[in-house]
Structures are given as structure tokens and as C-alpha cells.
Short mmCIF file of N, CA, C and O in Angstrom, two decimals:
data_model
loop_
_atom_site.label_atom_id
_atom_site.label_comp_id
_atom_site.label_asym_id
_atom_site.label_seq_id
_atom_site.Cartn_x
_atom_site.Cartn_y
_atom_site.Cartn_z
N UNK A 1 -24.70 52.15 -49.92
CA UNK A 1 -24.44 51.21 -50.61
C UNK A 1 -23.67 52.11 -51.54
O UNK A 1 -22.72 51.15 -52.63
N UNK A 2 -23.95 52.79 -51.97
CA UNK A 2 -23.68 53.40 -53.89
C UNK A 2 -22.21 54.02 -53.32
O UNK A 2 -21.85 53.93 -54.66
N UNK A 3 -22.36 54.99 -52.62
CA UNK A 3 -21.00 55.30 -52.77
C UNK A 3 -20.43 54.01 -52.49
O UNK A 3 -18.87 54.63 -52.97
N UNK A 4 -20.10 53.61 -51.45
CA UNK A 4 -18.56 52.68 -50.69
C UNK A 4 -18.72 51.94 -52.18
O UNK A 4 -17.51 51.83 -53.24
N UNK A 5 -19.98 51.49 -53.09
CA UNK A 5 -19.61 50.94 -55.31
C UNK A 5 -18.41 51.74 -55.94
O UNK A 5 -17.63 50.81 -56.17
N UNK A 6 -19.47 52.83 -55.40
CA UNK A 6 -18.62 53.62 -56.94
C UNK A 6 -16.71 54.20 -56.18
O UNK A 6 -16.09 54.12 -57.73
N UNK A 7 -16.70 54.09 -54.89
CA UNK A 7 -15.29 54.53 -53.97
C UNK A 7 -14.75 53.38 -54.15
O UNK A 7 -13.60 53.53 -54.77
N UNK A 8 -14.43 51.76 -54.49
CA UNK A 8 -13.96 51.00 -55.21
C UNK A 8 -13.67 50.81 -57.15
O UNK A 8 -13.28 50.15 -57.05
N UNK A 9 -14.65 51.21 -57.44
CA UNK A 9 -14.21 51.03 -58.52
C UNK A 9 -12.82 52.46 -59.26
O UNK A 9 -12.85 53.12 -59.01
N UNK A 10 -12.43 51.84 -60.38
CA UNK A 10 -11.58 52.06 -61.00
C UNK A 10 -9.66 52.54 -60.19
O UNK A 10 -10.20 52.31 -59.75
N UNK A 11 -9.25 53.18 -61.30
CA UNK A 11 -8.29 53.51 -60.66
C UNK A 11 -7.68 54.68 -59.67
O UNK A 11 -7.20 55.10 -58.98
N UNK A 12 -8.51 55.69 -60.29
CA UNK A 12 -8.54 56.70 -60.13
C UNK A 12 -9.58 56.74 -58.26
O UNK A 12 -9.02 57.82 -58.30
N UNK A 13 -9.78 55.79 -57.74
CA UNK A 13 -10.48 55.55 -56.73
C UNK A 13 -9.34 56.56 -55.52
O UNK A 13 -9.39 57.01 -54.35
N UNK A 14 -8.40 56.06 -55.65
CA UNK A 14 -7.21 56.00 -54.37
C UNK A 14 -7.02 55.09 -53.02
O UNK A 14 -6.58 54.86 -52.60
N UNK A 15 -8.31 53.83 -53.56
CA UNK A 15 -8.34 53.44 -52.28
C UNK A 15 -7.96 51.97 -52.90
O UNK A 15 -6.75 51.83 -51.59
N UNK A 16 -6.14 51.60 -53.36
CA UNK A 16 -5.50 50.57 -53.81
C UNK A 16 -4.45 51.14 -52.70
O UNK A 16 -3.86 51.34 -51.75
N UNK A 17 -3.38 53.17 -53.07
CA UNK A 17 -2.50 53.06 -52.88
C UNK A 17 -3.09 53.75 -50.98
O UNK A 17 -1.62 53.60 -49.95
N UNK A 18 -4.22 54.47 -50.79
CA UNK A 18 -4.59 54.44 -49.33
C UNK A 18 -4.73 53.02 -48.58
O UNK A 18 -3.87 52.91 -47.72
N UNK A 19 -4.49 51.61 -49.17
CA UNK A 19 -4.56 50.30 -48.60
C UNK A 19 -3.42 49.98 -48.59
O UNK A 19 -3.23 49.46 -47.31
N UNK A 20 -2.54 49.97 -49.66
CA UNK A 20 -0.83 50.06 -49.30
C UNK A 20 -0.82 51.22 -48.25
O UNK A 20 0.56 51.00 -48.49
N UNK A 21 -0.53 52.40 -48.15
CA UNK A 21 -0.22 53.13 -47.07
C UNK A 21 -0.87 52.97 -45.62
O UNK A 21 0.04 52.73 -44.59
N UNK A 22 -1.57 52.40 -45.81
CA UNK A 22 -1.80 51.95 -43.89
C UNK A 22 -1.15 50.18 -44.02
O UNK A 22 -0.73 50.09 -43.20
N UNK A 23 -1.14 49.22 -44.84
CA UNK A 23 -0.12 48.22 -44.99
C UNK A 23 1.02 48.22 -44.16
O UNK A 23 1.41 47.12 -43.61
N UNK A 24 1.33 49.08 -44.21
CA UNK A 24 3.05 49.57 -45.19
C UNK A 24 3.27 50.13 -43.77
O UNK A 24 4.09 50.51 -42.91
N UNK A 25 2.29 51.04 -43.35
CA UNK A 25 2.45 51.64 -41.95
C UNK A 25 2.31 51.10 -40.98
O UNK A 25 3.15 51.09 -40.18
N UNK A 26 1.47 49.40 -41.12
CA UNK A 26 1.40 48.41 -40.16
C UNK A 26 2.73 47.76 -39.57
O UNK A 26 3.13 47.54 -38.89
N UNK A 27 3.20 47.43 -40.48
CA UNK A 27 3.66 47.16 -40.89
C UNK A 27 5.53 47.28 -40.47
O UNK A 27 7.16 46.80 -40.16
N UNK A 28 5.57 48.93 -40.82
CA UNK A 28 7.20 49.44 -40.02
C UNK A 28 6.00 49.59 -38.64
O UNK A 28 7.20 49.31 -37.91
N UNK A 29 5.08 50.02 -37.99
CA UNK A 29 5.81 50.03 -36.87
C UNK A 29 5.43 48.21 -36.31
O UNK A 29 6.50 48.13 -35.47
N UNK A 30 5.41 46.72 -36.83
CA UNK A 30 5.85 45.73 -36.27
C UNK A 30 7.17 45.84 -36.16
O UNK A 30 7.87 45.41 -35.44
N UNK A 31 7.57 46.48 -37.56
CA UNK A 31 8.94 45.68 -37.57
C UNK A 31 9.92 47.01 -36.49
O UNK A 31 10.74 46.68 -35.67
N UNK A 32 9.49 48.00 -36.36
CA UNK A 32 10.52 48.89 -35.70
C UNK A 32 10.15 48.58 -33.66
O UNK A 32 10.76 48.44 -33.69
N UNK A 33 9.13 48.12 -33.12
CA UNK A 33 8.78 47.74 -32.40
C UNK A 33 9.57 46.12 -31.89
O UNK A 33 10.45 45.86 -31.46
N UNK A 34 9.64 45.23 -32.91
CA UNK A 34 10.40 43.94 -32.82
C UNK A 34 12.10 44.84 -33.02
O UNK A 34 12.52 44.10 -32.11
N UNK A 35 12.19 45.75 -34.27
CA UNK A 35 13.41 45.89 -33.44
C UNK A 35 13.71 46.49 -32.32
O UNK A 35 14.85 46.16 -31.58
N UNK A 36 13.24 46.91 -32.38
CA UNK A 36 13.93 47.76 -30.38
C UNK A 36 13.91 46.38 -28.98
O UNK A 36 14.80 47.10 -28.32
N UNK A 37 12.81 45.45 -29.60
CA UNK A 37 13.03 44.94 -28.76
C UNK A 37 14.34 43.62 -28.47
O UNK A 37 14.55 43.25 -28.26
N UNK A 38 14.00 43.49 -29.89
CA UNK A 38 15.39 43.03 -30.54
C UNK A 38 16.49 43.76 -29.84
O UNK A 38 17.55 42.76 -29.29
N UNK A 39 16.66 44.62 -30.92
CA UNK A 39 18.49 45.26 -30.52
C UNK A 39 19.18 46.29 -29.37
O UNK A 39 19.50 46.19 -29.10
N UNK A 40 17.47 46.94 -29.01
CA UNK A 40 18.22 47.65 -27.58
C UNK A 40 16.84 46.89 -26.62
O UNK A 40 18.05 47.63 -25.77
N UNK A 41 16.37 46.03 -26.37
CA UNK A 41 15.46 45.98 -25.12
C UNK A 41 16.75 44.51 -24.10
O UNK A 41 16.66 44.30 -23.28
N UNK A 42 17.54 44.18 -25.69
CA UNK A 42 17.88 42.75 -25.40
C UNK A 42 19.48 43.39 -24.84
O UNK A 42 20.04 43.29 -26.65
N UNK A 43 20.05 43.15 -23.85
CA UNK A 43 21.62 43.74 -23.70
C UNK A 43 22.58 42.76 -24.02
O UNK A 43 23.69 42.84 -24.35
N UNK A 44 22.40 40.91 -24.14
CA UNK A 44 23.34 40.83 -24.90
C UNK A 44 22.98 40.17 -26.05
O UNK A 44 24.10 39.23 -26.96
N UNK A 45 22.40 41.35 -27.04
CA UNK A 45 22.61 41.43 -28.59
C UNK A 45 24.09 41.72 -29.06
O UNK A 45 25.02 42.01 -30.15
N UNK A 46 24.50 43.33 -28.43
CA UNK A 46 25.84 43.77 -28.71
C UNK A 46 25.10 45.03 -29.69
O UNK A 46 24.88 44.43 -30.60
N UNK A 47 26.25 46.31 -28.95
CA UNK A 47 25.97 47.04 -30.08
C UNK A 47 27.21 47.50 -30.67
O UNK A 47 26.99 48.59 -30.84
N UNK A 48 28.15 47.02 -30.53
CA UNK A 48 29.37 47.64 -30.46
C UNK A 48 29.17 47.23 -32.08
O UNK A 48 28.42 46.28 -32.53
N UNK A 49 30.76 47.36 -33.33
CA UNK A 49 30.65 47.45 -34.11
C UNK A 49 30.87 45.12 -35.04
O UNK A 49 29.67 45.09 -36.04
N UNK A 50 31.07 44.97 -33.92
CA UNK A 50 31.38 43.01 -34.37
C UNK A 50 29.92 42.90 -34.62
O UNK A 50 30.25 42.53 -35.74
N UNK A 51 29.61 42.81 -34.06
CA UNK A 51 27.52 42.97 -33.09
C UNK A 51 27.53 43.16 -34.57
O UNK A 51 26.48 42.40 -34.79
N UNK A 52 27.64 43.98 -34.76
CA UNK A 52 26.29 44.58 -35.80
C UNK A 52 26.79 44.34 -37.65
O UNK A 52 25.90 43.86 -38.56
N UNK A 53 28.14 44.07 -37.56
CA UNK A 53 28.85 43.00 -38.36
C UNK A 53 28.52 41.99 -38.79
O UNK A 53 28.40 41.51 -39.98
N UNK A 54 28.58 41.28 -37.73
CA UNK A 54 28.54 39.87 -37.68
C UNK A 54 26.92 39.82 -38.24
O UNK A 54 26.38 38.85 -38.85
N UNK A 55 25.83 40.53 -37.66
CA UNK A 55 24.83 40.66 -37.97
C UNK A 55 24.57 40.77 -39.84
O UNK A 55 22.98 40.56 -40.23
N UNK A 56 25.36 41.75 -39.77
CA UNK A 56 24.96 42.03 -41.84
C UNK A 56 25.32 40.50 -42.58
O UNK A 56 26.19 40.61 -43.73
N UNK A 57 25.95 39.43 -41.63
CA UNK A 57 26.26 38.26 -42.53
C UNK A 57 25.57 37.03 -42.87
O UNK A 57 25.90 36.13 -43.27
N UNK A 58 23.83 37.51 -42.33
CA UNK A 58 22.87 37.15 -41.65
C UNK A 58 21.99 37.03 -42.97
O UNK A 58 21.25 37.65 -42.96
N UNK A 59 22.18 36.04 -43.30
CA UNK A 59 20.78 35.92 -44.39
C UNK A 59 19.54 36.42 -44.14
O UNK A 59 18.57 37.29 -45.04
N UNK A 60 19.06 35.82 -42.65
CA UNK A 60 18.30 36.88 -42.15
C UNK A 60 17.64 37.79 -41.59
O UNK A 60 17.11 38.51 -41.91
N UNK A 61 19.32 38.97 -41.55
CA UNK A 61 18.71 40.19 -41.04
C UNK A 61 18.59 40.44 -41.94
O UNK A 61 18.00 42.68 -42.45
N UNK A 62 19.81 40.25 -43.63
CA UNK A 62 19.72 40.58 -44.45
C UNK A 62 18.87 41.17 -45.23
O UNK A 62 17.95 42.36 -46.03
N UNK A 63 17.76 40.39 -45.43
CA UNK A 63 16.38 40.39 -45.73
C UNK A 63 15.75 41.78 -44.88
O UNK A 63 15.27 42.21 -45.54
N UNK A 64 15.59 40.93 -43.47
CA UNK A 64 15.53 42.16 -42.93
C UNK A 64 15.29 43.70 -43.07
O UNK A 64 14.48 44.92 -43.71
N UNK A 65 16.32 43.63 -42.68
CA UNK A 65 16.85 45.13 -43.74
C UNK A 65 16.78 46.23 -44.60
O UNK A 65 16.11 46.53 -44.97
N UNK A 66 16.88 45.35 -45.94
CA UNK A 66 15.87 44.97 -47.15
C UNK A 66 14.76 45.03 -47.08
O UNK A 66 14.02 46.09 -47.98
N UNK A 67 14.32 44.89 -46.45
CA UNK A 67 12.37 45.64 -46.07
C UNK A 67 12.41 46.00 -45.49
O UNK A 67 11.29 46.75 -45.61
N UNK A 68 13.03 46.78 -44.70
CA UNK A 68 13.06 47.62 -43.88
C UNK A 68 12.67 48.74 -45.16
O UNK A 68 12.08 49.65 -44.82
N UNK A 69 14.04 48.60 -45.04
CA UNK A 69 14.63 49.59 -46.10
C UNK A 69 13.02 49.80 -47.38
O UNK A 69 12.76 51.43 -47.82
N UNK A 70 12.99 48.89 -47.66
CA UNK A 70 11.95 49.33 -49.19
C UNK A 70 10.05 49.37 -48.78
O UNK A 70 9.95 50.58 -49.50
N UNK A 71 9.98 48.57 -47.95
CA UNK A 71 8.67 49.72 -47.23
C UNK A 71 9.10 50.76 -46.71
O UNK A 71 7.70 51.37 -46.86
N UNK A 72 9.60 51.25 -46.10
CA UNK A 72 10.39 52.65 -45.43
C UNK A 72 9.90 53.65 -46.49
O UNK A 72 9.75 54.75 -46.52
N UNK A 73 10.84 53.33 -47.96
CA UNK A 73 11.31 53.95 -48.92
C UNK A 73 9.73 54.69 -49.23
O UNK A 73 9.24 55.65 -49.70
N UNK A 74 9.25 53.05 -49.73
CA UNK A 74 7.66 53.35 -50.24
C UNK A 74 6.20 54.03 -49.62
O UNK A 74 6.33 54.71 -50.05
N UNK A 75 6.40 53.68 -48.26
CA UNK A 75 5.54 54.50 -47.65
C UNK A 75 5.87 55.92 -47.06
O UNK A 75 5.29 57.31 -46.94
N UNK A 76 7.52 56.60 -47.71
CA UNK A 76 6.57 57.82 -47.03
C UNK A 76 7.16 58.43 -48.09
O UNK A 76 6.80 59.62 -48.76
N UNK A 77 7.74 57.98 -50.00
CA UNK A 77 7.21 58.46 -51.05
C UNK A 77 5.92 58.54 -51.09
O UNK A 77 5.43 59.53 -51.02
N UNK A 78 5.01 58.15 -50.83
CA UNK A 78 3.59 57.29 -50.76
C UNK A 78 3.10 59.16 -49.92
O UNK A 78 2.25 59.20 -51.17
N UNK A 79 3.48 58.90 -48.90
CA UNK A 79 2.78 60.25 -47.90
C UNK A 79 3.45 61.24 -48.73
O UNK A 79 2.52 62.39 -48.77
N UNK A 80 5.11 62.04 -49.14
CA UNK A 80 5.30 63.08 -49.65
C UNK A 80 4.39 63.36 -51.14
O UNK A 80 3.75 64.05 -51.77
N UNK A 81 3.97 62.20 -51.87
CA UNK A 81 3.04 62.05 -52.85
C UNK A 81 2.12 62.85 -52.70
O UNK A 81 1.48 63.34 -53.34
N UNK A 82 0.91 61.96 -51.35
CA UNK A 82 0.40 62.35 -51.07
C UNK A 82 -0.53 63.81 -50.07
O UNK A 82 -1.10 64.60 -51.27
N UNK A 83 0.73 64.48 -49.48
CA UNK A 83 0.93 65.39 -49.57
C UNK A 83 0.71 66.50 -51.32
O UNK A 83 0.75 67.70 -50.83
N UNK A 84 2.26 66.31 -52.45
CA UNK A 84 2.44 66.88 -52.62
C UNK A 84 0.76 66.87 -53.51
O UNK A 84 0.19 68.56 -53.85
N UNK A 85 -0.01 66.46 -54.25
CA UNK A 85 -1.54 66.30 -54.74
C UNK A 85 -2.05 67.15 -53.38
O UNK A 85 -3.03 68.13 -54.40
N UNK A 86 -2.15 67.49 -52.85
CA UNK A 86 -2.81 68.45 -51.39
C UNK A 86 -2.85 69.12 -51.91
O UNK A 86 -4.05 70.34 -51.37
N UNK A 87 -2.06 69.65 -52.02
CA UNK A 87 -1.91 71.23 -52.79
C UNK A 87 -2.18 72.00 -53.54
O UNK A 87 -2.45 72.79 -53.92
N UNK A 88 -2.44 70.63 -54.95
CA UNK A 88 -3.17 70.85 -56.19
C UNK A 88 -2.36 72.20 -56.61
O UNK A 88 -2.81 73.41 -56.93
N UNK A 89 -1.09 71.96 -57.12
CA UNK A 89 -0.31 72.52 -57.49
C UNK A 89 -0.17 72.55 -59.26
O UNK A 89 -1.14 71.62 -59.31
N UNK A 90 0.00 73.21 -60.03
CA UNK A 90 -0.28 73.42 -61.72
C UNK A 90 0.34 72.36 -62.09
O UNK A 90 1.79 72.21 -61.11
N UNK A 91 -0.51 72.25 -63.17
CA UNK A 91 0.80 70.03 -63.37
C UNK A 91 1.98 69.90 -63.57
O UNK A 91 2.63 69.06 -63.12
N UNK A 92 2.38 71.33 -64.51
CA UNK A 92 3.73 70.81 -64.30
C UNK A 92 4.59 70.87 -63.08
O UNK A 92 5.70 70.43 -62.76
N UNK A 93 4.23 71.93 -62.31
CA UNK A 93 4.56 71.89 -60.95
C UNK A 93 4.84 70.08 -60.11
O UNK A 93 6.50 69.90 -59.27
N UNK A 94 3.65 69.75 -60.09
CA UNK A 94 3.41 68.23 -59.10
C UNK A 94 4.11 68.02 -60.46
O UNK A 94 4.83 66.86 -59.37
N UNK A 95 4.29 67.57 -61.73
CA UNK A 95 5.54 66.33 -62.15
C UNK A 95 6.42 66.53 -61.77
O UNK A 95 7.02 65.98 -61.92
N UNK A 96 7.14 67.61 -62.15
CA UNK A 96 8.84 68.46 -62.03
C UNK A 96 8.61 67.16 -59.81
O UNK A 96 10.01 67.32 -59.63
N UNK A 97 7.99 68.08 -58.96
CA UNK A 97 8.15 67.57 -58.16
C UNK A 97 7.77 66.30 -57.59
O UNK A 97 8.36 65.28 -57.05
N UNK A 98 6.72 65.50 -58.02
CA UNK A 98 6.96 63.74 -57.80
C UNK A 98 8.20 63.22 -58.63
O UNK A 98 8.21 61.97 -58.23
N UNK A 99 8.34 64.03 -59.90
CA UNK A 99 9.15 63.39 -60.77
C UNK A 99 10.85 63.47 -59.81
O UNK A 99 11.89 62.37 -59.62
N UNK A 100 10.70 64.88 -58.95
CA UNK A 100 12.26 64.07 -58.16
C UNK A 100 11.88 63.32 -57.26
O UNK A 100 12.68 62.79 -57.04
N UNK A 101 11.06 63.48 -56.01
CA UNK A 101 10.71 62.74 -54.92
C UNK A 101 11.31 60.96 -55.82
O UNK A 101 11.90 60.18 -54.90
N UNK A 102 10.11 60.34 -56.63
CA UNK A 102 10.73 58.43 -57.12
C UNK A 102 12.13 58.63 -57.89
O UNK A 102 12.96 58.00 -57.27
N UNK A 103 12.87 59.32 -58.20
CA UNK A 103 14.05 60.21 -59.00
C UNK A 103 14.75 60.13 -57.88
O UNK A 103 15.57 59.08 -57.37
N UNK A 104 14.83 60.73 -56.82
CA UNK A 104 15.53 59.95 -55.01
C UNK A 104 15.46 59.31 -54.30
O UNK A 104 16.24 59.13 -54.03
N UNK A 105 13.49 58.51 -54.51
CA UNK A 105 14.13 57.34 -53.40
C UNK A 105 14.64 55.81 -54.43
O UNK A 105 15.25 55.53 -53.32
N UNK A 106 14.62 56.38 -55.53
CA UNK A 106 15.28 55.32 -55.93
C UNK A 106 16.64 55.18 -55.86
O UNK A 106 17.94 54.44 -55.60
N UNK A 107 17.35 56.80 -55.66
CA UNK A 107 19.26 56.72 -55.74
C UNK A 107 19.02 56.00 -53.92
O UNK A 107 19.74 55.33 -54.16
N UNK A 108 17.94 56.73 -52.75
CA UNK A 108 18.87 56.15 -51.80
C UNK A 108 18.47 55.30 -51.73
O UNK A 108 18.65 54.50 -50.66
N UNK A 109 17.15 55.04 -51.90
CA UNK A 109 16.60 52.92 -52.40
C UNK A 109 18.08 52.30 -52.17
O UNK A 109 18.88 51.26 -52.10
N UNK A 110 19.02 52.40 -53.29
CA UNK A 110 19.71 51.55 -54.19
C UNK A 110 20.88 51.65 -52.88
O UNK A 110 22.08 51.16 -53.34
N UNK A 111 21.55 53.58 -52.31
CA UNK A 111 22.55 53.79 -52.17
C UNK A 111 22.58 52.37 -50.59
O UNK A 111 23.12 51.68 -49.42
N UNK A 112 20.92 52.75 -49.75
CA UNK A 112 20.19 51.35 -48.58
C UNK A 112 20.96 50.06 -49.76
O UNK A 112 21.11 48.84 -48.27
N UNK A 113 20.25 49.72 -50.31
CA UNK A 113 20.33 48.26 -50.43
C UNK A 113 21.96 48.06 -50.76
O UNK A 113 22.75 46.80 -50.44
N UNK A 114 22.92 49.15 -51.53
CA UNK A 114 24.74 49.05 -51.89
C UNK A 114 25.01 49.21 -50.74
O UNK A 114 26.36 47.68 -49.97
N UNK A 115 24.36 49.22 -49.08
CA UNK A 115 25.09 49.56 -47.68
C UNK A 115 24.87 48.48 -47.48
O UNK A 115 25.80 47.25 -46.83
N UNK A 116 23.67 47.50 -47.37
CA UNK A 116 23.64 46.45 -46.99
C UNK A 116 24.09 44.68 -48.00
O UNK A 116 24.56 43.98 -47.31
N UNK A 117 24.17 45.53 -49.45
CA UNK A 117 24.49 43.73 -49.34
C UNK A 117 26.23 43.66 -49.91
O UNK A 117 26.24 42.42 -50.09
N UNK A 118 26.61 45.39 -50.01
CA UNK A 118 28.13 44.64 -49.90
C UNK A 118 28.95 45.33 -48.97
O UNK A 118 29.53 45.69 -49.04
N UNK A 119 28.36 45.18 -48.57
CA UNK A 119 29.60 45.48 -45.84
C UNK A 119 29.66 44.38 -46.35
O UNK A 119 29.69 43.37 -46.74
N UNK A 120 30.76 44.76 -45.94
CA UNK A 120 32.69 44.17 -45.77
C UNK A 120 33.25 44.61 -44.30
O UNK A 120 33.24 45.63 -44.57
N UNK A 121 33.21 44.41 -43.46
CA UNK A 121 34.05 44.68 -42.10
C UNK A 121 35.86 44.70 -41.77
O UNK A 121 35.37 45.42 -41.54
N UNK A 122 35.75 43.82 -43.14
CA UNK A 122 36.91 44.42 -42.87
C UNK A 122 37.82 45.17 -43.38
O UNK A 122 38.80 45.74 -43.85
N UNK A 123 36.62 46.30 -44.99
CA UNK A 123 37.04 47.05 -45.05
C UNK A 123 37.94 47.93 -44.45
O UNK A 123 36.07 48.25 -43.83
N UNK A 124 38.34 49.35 -44.74
CA UNK A 124 38.94 50.42 -43.82
C UNK A 124 37.83 51.37 -44.00
O UNK A 124 36.97 51.95 -45.05
#
């Protein structure tokens, strides 16, 4: 129990990010299966542009899409961050890679949010 107790202490234990990686992974599996069953297994939902555009006017679907984007981005960035840390680069290389990763994550998160929140089916 001494080892388990010391593992849960402090910010440097890594227990928090480890747990969030598992939680977001489970959420992504549930959301992906739900998406597949709702959108692809059910042929009455429609797979054309008009059906997709109609879904993007529904606040529930907008919330689901934004959640999917956010959780997916967090999970992917955290996984890449862990891979970078595993290589044990020199500190300046690690900081540069992690900084670049975070900047790119915010850019792509912004693109995803912008796409969902400003979608207008009438724009060419």
C-alpha cells in the first residue's frame, strides 16, 4: 500500500492525466459506437447534404459534435504528449514539440468549432 499511496500524491505522479486519458478514451468509444449506430446503421437518417445540414441546426447535435471534437482533441494531444515524454528528448526539444503540439491543437480545435458553429447550408 505504500507504493499506491505514494503514486497518488502530488502533481508529478501522472495519475490525473492517466485517468483522464482513460475516461476520454471510454467516452470516445461510446460516442463513436453511438454515432455509428445512429448515423450509419439506421438507413432512415439520411446521408445526403440536406440531412447533414438539418442536423447541424439542432442544438443537441451541435453539442454532441462540439463534445466529440473537444474530447477527441484532448485525447489525441494527451497521447502525443505522452509519446514525446517517453522519448526523453533534451528539454528544449521537448518544450518545442509540446508547444507546437498545443498551438496546432488550438488551431484545429478552432477550425472544428468554427465549422460547427458557423455552418450555413445556404452559403455556396
